[in-house]
Amino acid sequence: MEAPVPLTKPSTEPVPLSTSLRKPIFDLVFCFCIWFLISRGPRAVGLHPPHSGFFCNDESIRLPRVPEIISDQALYIYVFALVCVCIIIVELYCLLFVDSHSELISGEAGKSKLERYLLRILTVFSYFLIAYVITYSLTSVSKLTVGRLRPRFLDVCRPNIDIEACSTQLIYISDYECTNENEGLVLDGRRSFFSGHSSQSMVAGIFCVLYVYARLSGVIYSEAAVPLIQFGLISSSLFVGWSRYVDHSHHWSDIIVGQFVGAIVAYLIIMKVAKMFPTRKFI
């Protein structure tokens, strides 16, 4: 087993726990404010996706609306439960068996194990929340500006034109109105690009994959544990993303782009902000 690598330089003097927690708590509050602004702001000021037209013979938007496999609420539970459980277990293992006498976070000196444990959890989670909010913002802006039609669009829109009459002709329809009185459902039908389920599940999955490798690789007794954990994390993220193709919520390209965005954001936050490799510094 490798010796534990300090994440920060040891502090010369103990500092109060409230001082040590100031930075991660500020990051958490700031990220929540940004998320709230992005999620509620456009609707509050009346911003909607553009009124995109479509080709009358486009088979890709003629699929029926079916029940969602994974709802938005289930997605949020998956993302935050996955990350929280991962951080809680990994940091507990490391604190008890790997680096119980090492100062990994600036400000750990002179504190009890419980205080150090809390500080580590909040610090790592604050980095994930940065990655999540960036991913969520990119996804929301893309959905709002591109206005790509979902595969089930015609079923939820019910346009006031005879679709079947021109189904074999290459005619572009831009002057139409949706007859479905559920405006929220119609607007959602214009938010296909790119997949939020894919981007959010992948940013969580890749963040956990890299985090587990940074903290446990070489310091855990089982050689198979880390790759098996990583396989499970990636598999669950892929399942969440591709479930949106099965339930006609997204085109395949929406899902791939979403997964790419989530993976890139997670990688950049781990490598450039948290700097967990190669010195495994958190701050």
CSV table of C-alpha atoms in Angstrom, one decimal:
chain,number,residue,atom,x,y,z
A,1,MET,CA,0.0,0.0,0.0
A,2,GLU,CA,1.2,3.5,-0.8
A,3,ALA,CA,1.8,6.0,2.0
A,4,PRO,CA,-1.0,8.7,2.2
A,5,VAL,CA,-0.2,11.9,0.3
A,6,PRO,CA,-1.1,15.1,2.2
A,7,LEU,CA,-3.6,17.2,0.3
A,8,THR,CA,-2.4,20.5,1.7
A,9,LYS,CA,0.6,21.7,3.7
A,10,PRO,CA,0.1,21.2,7.4
A,11,SER,CA,-1.1,24.2,9.4
A,12,THR,CA,1.3,25.6,11.9
A,13,GLU,CA,-1.4,26.7,14.3
A,14,PRO,CA,-4.9,25.3,14.9
A,15,VAL,CA,-7.8,27.5,13.6
A,16,PRO,CA,-11.5,27.4,14.8
A,17,LEU,CA,-13.7,25.0,13.0
A,18,SER,CA,-16.0,27.8,11.9
A,19,THR,CA,-13.0,29.4,10.1
A,20,SER,CA,-12.1,26.2,8.4
A,21,LEU,CA,-15.7,25.6,7.2
A,22,ARG,CA,-16.0,29.2,5.9
A,23,LYS,CA,-14.8,28.4,2.3
A,24,PRO,CA,-16.8,25.2,1.6
A,25,ILE,CA,-19.9,26.7,3.1
A,26,PHE,CA,-19.5,29.8,1.0
A,27,ASP,CA,-19.1,27.7,-2.1
A,28,LEU,CA,-22.2,25.7,-1.3
A,29,VAL,CA,-24.3,28.8,-0.7
A,30,PHE,CA,-23.0,30.5,-3.8
A,31,CYS,CA,-23.6,27.5,-6.0
A,32,PHE,CA,-27.1,27.1,-4.7
A,33,CYS,CA,-27.8,30.8,-5.5
A,34,ILE,CA,-26.6,30.3,-9.1
A,35,TRP,CA,-28.6,27.1,-9.5
A,36,PHE,CA,-31.8,28.9,-8.2
A,37,LEU,CA,-31.2,31.8,-10.6
A,38,ILE,CA,-30.7,29.5,-13.6
A,39,SER,CA,-33.6,27.2,-12.8
A,40,ARG,CA,-36.1,29.9,-11.9
A,41,GLY,CA,-34.9,33.0,-13.7
A,42,PRO,CA,-35.9,32.3,-17.3
A,43,ARG,CA,-39.4,31.3,-16.4
A,44,ALA,CA,-39.8,34.3,-14.1
A,45,VAL,CA,-39.0,36.7,-17.0
A,46,GLY,CA,-40.9,34.8,-19.6
A,47,LEU,CA,-38.0,33.3,-21.6
A,48,HIS,CA,-39.0,30.2,-23.6
A,49,PRO,CA,-37.3,28.0,-26.3
A,50,PRO,CA,-37.7,29.3,-29.9
A,51,HIS,CA,-40.6,28.3,-32.0
A,52,SER,CA,-38.8,25.8,-34.2
A,53,GLY,CA,-40.3,24.5,-37.4
A,54,PHE,CA,-40.0,20.9,-38.7
A,55,PHE,CA,-40.1,18.9,-41.9
A,56,CYS,CA,-43.5,17.3,-42.5
A,57,ASN,CA,-41.9,13.9,-43.3
A,58,ASP,CA,-39.5,13.9,-40.3
A,59,GLU,CA,-40.0,10.5,-38.6
A,60,SER,CA,-37.7,11.4,-35.7
A,61,ILE,CA,-40.3,13.6,-34.0
A,62,ARG,CA,-43.3,11.3,-34.6
A,63,LEU,CA,-42.8,8.9,-31.7
A,64,PRO,CA,-45.5,8.5,-29.2
A,65,ARG,CA,-45.3,10.0,-25.7
A,66,VAL,CA,-44.7,7.2,-23.1
A,67,PRO,CA,-44.2,7.4,-19.3
A,68,GLU,CA,-40.7,8.5,-18.3
A,69,ILE,CA,-38.4,5.7,-17.0
A,70,ILE,CA,-36.6,8.2,-14.7
A,71,SER,CA,-38.3,11.4,-13.7
A,72,ASP,CA,-36.6,14.7,-12.9
A,73,GLN,CA,-37.2,14.0,-9.2
A,74,ALA,CA,-35.6,10.6,-9.5
A,75,LEU,CA,-32.7,12.1,-11.3
A,76,TYR,CA,-32.0,14.6,-8.5
A,77,ILE,CA,-32.2,11.8,-5.9
A,78,TYR,CA,-29.8,9.6,-7.9
A,79,VAL,CA,-27.3,12.3,-8.5
A,80,PHE,CA,-27.0,13.6,-5.0
A,81,ALA,CA,-27.5,10.3,-3.2
A,82,LEU,CA,-24.7,8.8,-5.4
A,83,VAL,CA,-22.2,11.6,-4.7
A,84,CYS,CA,-23.1,11.9,-1.0
A,85,VAL,CA,-22.9,8.2,-0.3
A,86,CYS,CA,-19.6,8.0,-2.2
A,87,ILE,CA,-18.0,10.8,-0.4
A,88,ILE,CA,-19.2,9.7,3.1
A,89,ILE,CA,-17.9,6.2,2.7
A,90,VAL,CA,-14.6,7.0,1.0
A,91,GLU,CA,-13.7,9.7,3.5
A,92,LEU,CA,-14.7,7.6,6.5
A,93,TYR,CA,-12.5,4.7,5.2
A,94,CYS,CA,-9.6,7.0,4.6
A,95,LEU,CA,-9.9,8.8,7.9
A,96,LEU,CA,-10.0,5.5,9.8
A,97,PHE,CA,-7.5,3.4,7.9
A,98,VAL,CA,-5.4,5.5,5.5
A,99,ASP,CA,-4.6,9.0,6.7
A,100,SER,CA,-5.9,9.3,10.2
A,101,HIS,CA,-2.8,11.3,11.3
A,102,SER,CA,-2.4,13.3,8.1
A,103,GLU,CA,-3.8,16.8,7.5
A,104,LEU,CA,-5.5,16.6,4.1
A,105,ILE,CA,-7.5,19.8,4.3
A,106,SER,CA,-6.1,23.1,5.4
A,107,GLY,CA,-7.4,23.7,8.9
A,108,GLU,CA,-7.6,20.2,10.2
A,109,ALA,CA,-4.8,20.7,12.7
A,110,GLY,CA,-5.9,20.4,16.4
A,111,LYS,CA,-9.4,19.1,15.5
A,112,SER,CA,-11.2,15.9,16.5
A,113,LYS,CA,-11.7,13.1,14.0
A,114,LEU,CA,-15.4,14.0,13.7
A,115,GLU,CA,-14.6,17.7,12.9
A,116,ARG,CA,-12.0,16.6,10.4
A,117,TYR,CA,-14.5,14.2,8.8
A,118,LEU,CA,-17.1,16.9,8.5
A,119,LEU,CA,-14.5,19.3,7.0
A,120,ARG,CA,-13.4,16.8,4.4
A,121,ILE,CA,-17.0,15.9,3.4
A,122,LEU,CA,-18.1,19.5,2.9
A,123,THR,CA,-14.9,20.4,1.0
A,124,VAL,CA,-15.3,17.5,-1.5
A,125,PHE,CA,-19.0,18.1,-1.8
A,126,SER,CA,-18.5,21.8,-2.5
A,127,TYR,CA,-16.3,20.8,-5.5
A,128,PHE,CA,-18.9,18.5,-6.8
A,129,LEU,CA,-21.6,21.2,-6.5
A,130,ILE,CA,-19.4,23.5,-8.6
A,131,ALA,CA,-19.3,20.9,-11.3
A,132,TYR,CA,-23.0,20.2,-11.0
A,133,VAL,CA,-24.0,23.8,-11.2
A,134,ILE,CA,-21.8,24.4,-14.3
A,135,THR,CA,-23.3,21.4,-16.0
A,136,TYR,CA,-26.8,22.4,-15.1
A,137,SER,CA,-26.3,25.9,-16.4
A,138,LEU,CA,-24.8,24.8,-19.7
A,139,THR,CA,-27.7,22.3,-20.1
A,140,SER,CA,-30.3,24.9,-19.3
A,141,VAL,CA,-28.9,27.6,-21.6
A,142,SER,CA,-28.6,25.1,-24.4
A,143,LYS,CA,-32.2,23.9,-24.0
A,144,LEU,CA,-33.4,27.5,-23.9
A,145,THR,CA,-31.5,28.7,-27.0
A,146,VAL,CA,-31.5,25.8,-29.4
A,147,GLY,CA,-35.1,24.7,-29.2
A,148,ARG,CA,-34.6,21.3,-30.8
A,149,LEU,CA,-37.8,19.3,-30.9
A,150,ARG,CA,-38.1,16.1,-28.9
A,151,PRO,CA,-38.8,12.7,-30.6
A,152,ARG,CA,-42.4,12.9,-29.1
A,153,PHE,CA,-43.0,16.5,-30.2
A,154,LEU,CA,-45.8,15.9,-32.6
A,155,ASP,CA,-47.7,13.8,-30.1
A,156,VAL,CA,-47.5,16.4,-27.4
A,157,CYS,CA,-48.0,19.5,-29.7
A,158,ARG,CA,-50.8,18.2,-31.9
A,159,PRO,CA,-50.2,20.9,-34.6
A,160,ASN,CA,-53.1,22.5,-36.4
A,161,ILE,CA,-52.1,21.0,-39.8
A,162,ASP,CA,-52.8,17.8,-41.5
A,163,ILE,CA,-49.6,15.9,-40.8
A,164,GLU,CA,-50.6,12.7,-42.5
A,165,ALA,CA,-51.4,14.6,-45.8
A,166,CYS,CA,-47.8,15.7,-46.2
A,167,SER,CA,-46.1,12.9,-44.4
A,168,THR,CA,-44.3,11.7,-47.7
A,169,GLN,CA,-43.3,15.2,-48.8
A,170,LEU,CA,-40.3,17.3,-48.0
A,171,ILE,CA,-42.1,20.3,-46.8
A,172,TYR,CA,-40.8,22.6,-44.0
A,173,ILE,CA,-43.6,23.7,-41.7
A,174,SER,CA,-42.9,26.8,-39.7
A,175,ASP,CA,-46.4,28.4,-39.5
A,176,TYR,CA,-48.3,26.2,-37.1
A,177,GLU,CA,-49.8,26.3,-33.7
A,178,CYS,CA,-50.0,23.6,-31.1
A,179,THR,CA,-53.5,22.6,-30.1
A,180,ASN,CA,-52.5,20.9,-26.9
A,181,GLU,CA,-53.7,23.2,-24.0
A,182,ASN,CA,-51.0,22.0,-21.7
A,183,GLU,CA,-48.5,24.8,-22.4
A,184,GLY,CA,-45.9,23.4,-20.1
A,185,LEU,CA,-45.9,20.1,-22.0
A,186,VAL,CA,-45.6,21.8,-25.3
A,187,LEU,CA,-42.7,24.0,-24.2
A,188,ASP,CA,-40.9,21.0,-22.8
A,189,GLY,CA,-41.2,19.4,-26.2
A,190,ARG,CA,-38.9,22.0,-27.5
A,191,ARG,CA,-36.1,21.3,-25.0
A,192,SER,CA,-34.4,18.2,-26.5
A,193,PHE,CA,-30.9,19.5,-26.9
A,194,PHE,CA,-29.0,18.5,-25.0
A,195,SER,CA,-30.1,15.8,-22.4
A,196,GLY,CA,-30.1,17.0,-18.8
A,197,HIS,CA,-30.4,13.5,-17.5
A,198,SER,CA,-27.3,12.5,-19.5
A,199,SER,CA,-25.2,15.5,-18.5
A,200,GLN,CA,-26.2,15.5,-14.8
A,201,SER,CA,-25.8,11.8,-14.3
A,202,MET,CA,-22.5,11.8,-16.1
A,203,VAL,CA,-21.0,14.7,-14.2
A,204,ALA,CA,-21.9,12.8,-11.0
A,205,GLY,CA,-20.6,9.5,-12.3
A,206,ILE,CA,-17.3,10.8,-13.6
A,207,PHE,CA,-16.7,13.0,-10.6
A,208,CYS,CA,-17.1,10.0,-8.3
A,209,VAL,CA,-14.9,7.8,-10.6
A,210,LEU,CA,-12.0,10.2,-10.5
A,211,TYR,CA,-12.5,11.0,-6.8
A,212,VAL,CA,-12.5,7.3,-5.9
A,213,TYR,CA,-9.4,6.7,-7.9
A,214,ALA,CA,-7.6,9.7,-6.3
A,215,ARG,CA,-8.5,8.7,-2.8
A,216,LEU,CA,-8.4,4.9,-2.8
A,217,SER,CA,-6.1,3.8,-5.6
A,218,GLY,CA,-3.0,2.2,-4.0
A,219,VAL,CA,-4.3,2.5,-0.5
A,220,ILE,CA,-7.0,-0.1,-0.4
A,221,TYR,CA,-6.2,-3.8,0.2
A,222,SER,CA,-8.3,-5.1,-2.7
A,223,GLU,CA,-6.9,-4.6,-6.2
A,224,ALA,CA,-10.4,-5.2,-7.7
A,225,ALA,CA,-12.3,-2.8,-5.5
A,226,VAL,CA,-11.6,0.5,-7.2
A,227,PRO,CA,-12.2,-0.7,-10.8
A,228,LEU,CA,-15.4,-2.5,-9.8
A,229,ILE,CA,-16.7,0.6,-8.0
A,230,GLN,CA,-15.8,2.7,-11.0
A,231,PHE,CA,-17.6,0.3,-13.4
A,232,GLY,CA,-20.7,0.4,-11.3
A,233,LEU,CA,-20.6,4.2,-11.2
A,234,ILE,CA,-20.2,4.6,-15.0
A,235,SER,CA,-22.8,1.9,-15.7
A,236,SER,CA,-25.5,3.6,-13.6
A,237,SER,CA,-24.7,6.9,-15.2
A,238,LEU,CA,-25.0,5.4,-18.7
A,239,PHE,CA,-28.3,3.7,-17.8
A,240,VAL,CA,-29.8,7.0,-16.6
A,241,GLY,CA,-28.8,8.8,-19.8
A,242,TRP,CA,-29.9,6.2,-22.3
A,243,SER,CA,-33.2,5.7,-20.5
A,244,ARG,CA,-34.1,9.0,-22.1
A,245,TYR,CA,-33.7,7.4,-25.6
A,246,VAL,CA,-35.9,4.5,-24.6
A,247,ASP,CA,-38.8,6.7,-23.3
A,248,HIS,CA,-38.7,9.0,-26.4
A,249,SER,CA,-37.5,12.0,-24.5
A,250,HIS,CA,-34.3,12.6,-26.5
A,251,HIS,CA,-32.5,11.9,-29.8
A,252,TRP,CA,-29.4,9.8,-29.5
A,253,SER,CA,-27.2,12.8,-30.3
A,254,ASP,CA,-28.7,14.8,-27.4
A,255,ILE,CA,-27.7,12.0,-25.1
A,256,ILE,CA,-24.1,11.7,-26.4
A,257,VAL,CA,-23.5,15.5,-26.2
A,258,GLY,CA,-25.0,15.6,-22.7
A,259,GLN,CA,-22.7,12.8,-21.5
A,260,PHE,CA,-19.7,14.5,-23.1
A,261,VAL,CA,-20.4,17.8,-21.4
A,262,GLY,CA,-20.9,16.2,-18.0
A,263,ALA,CA,-17.7,14.2,-18.3
A,264,ILE,CA,-15.6,17.1,-19.4
A,265,VAL,CA,-16.9,19.4,-16.6
A,266,ALA,CA,-16.3,16.7,-14.0
A,267,TYR,CA,-12.8,16.1,-15.3
A,268,LEU,CA,-11.9,19.8,-15.4
A,269,ILE,CA,-13.2,20.4,-11.8
A,270,ILE,CA,-11.3,17.4,-10.4
A,271,MET,CA,-8.1,18.2,-12.3
A,272,LYS,CA,-7.9,22.0,-12.4
A,273,VAL,CA,-10.0,23.2,-9.5
A,274,ALA,CA,-9.8,20.5,-6.8
A,275,LYS,CA,-6.4,19.4,-8.2
A,276,MET,CA,-6.7,15.8,-6.9
A,277,PHE,CA,-4.0,14.6,-9.3
A,278,PRO,CA,-1.1,14.1,-8.9
A,279,THR,CA,-0.7,15.6,-5.5
A,280,ARG,CA,-4.3,15.1,-4.5
A,281,LYS,CA,-4.8,18.6,-3.2
A,282,PHE,CA,-8.3,19.7,-2.5
A,283,ILE,CA,-7.5,23.4,-1.8
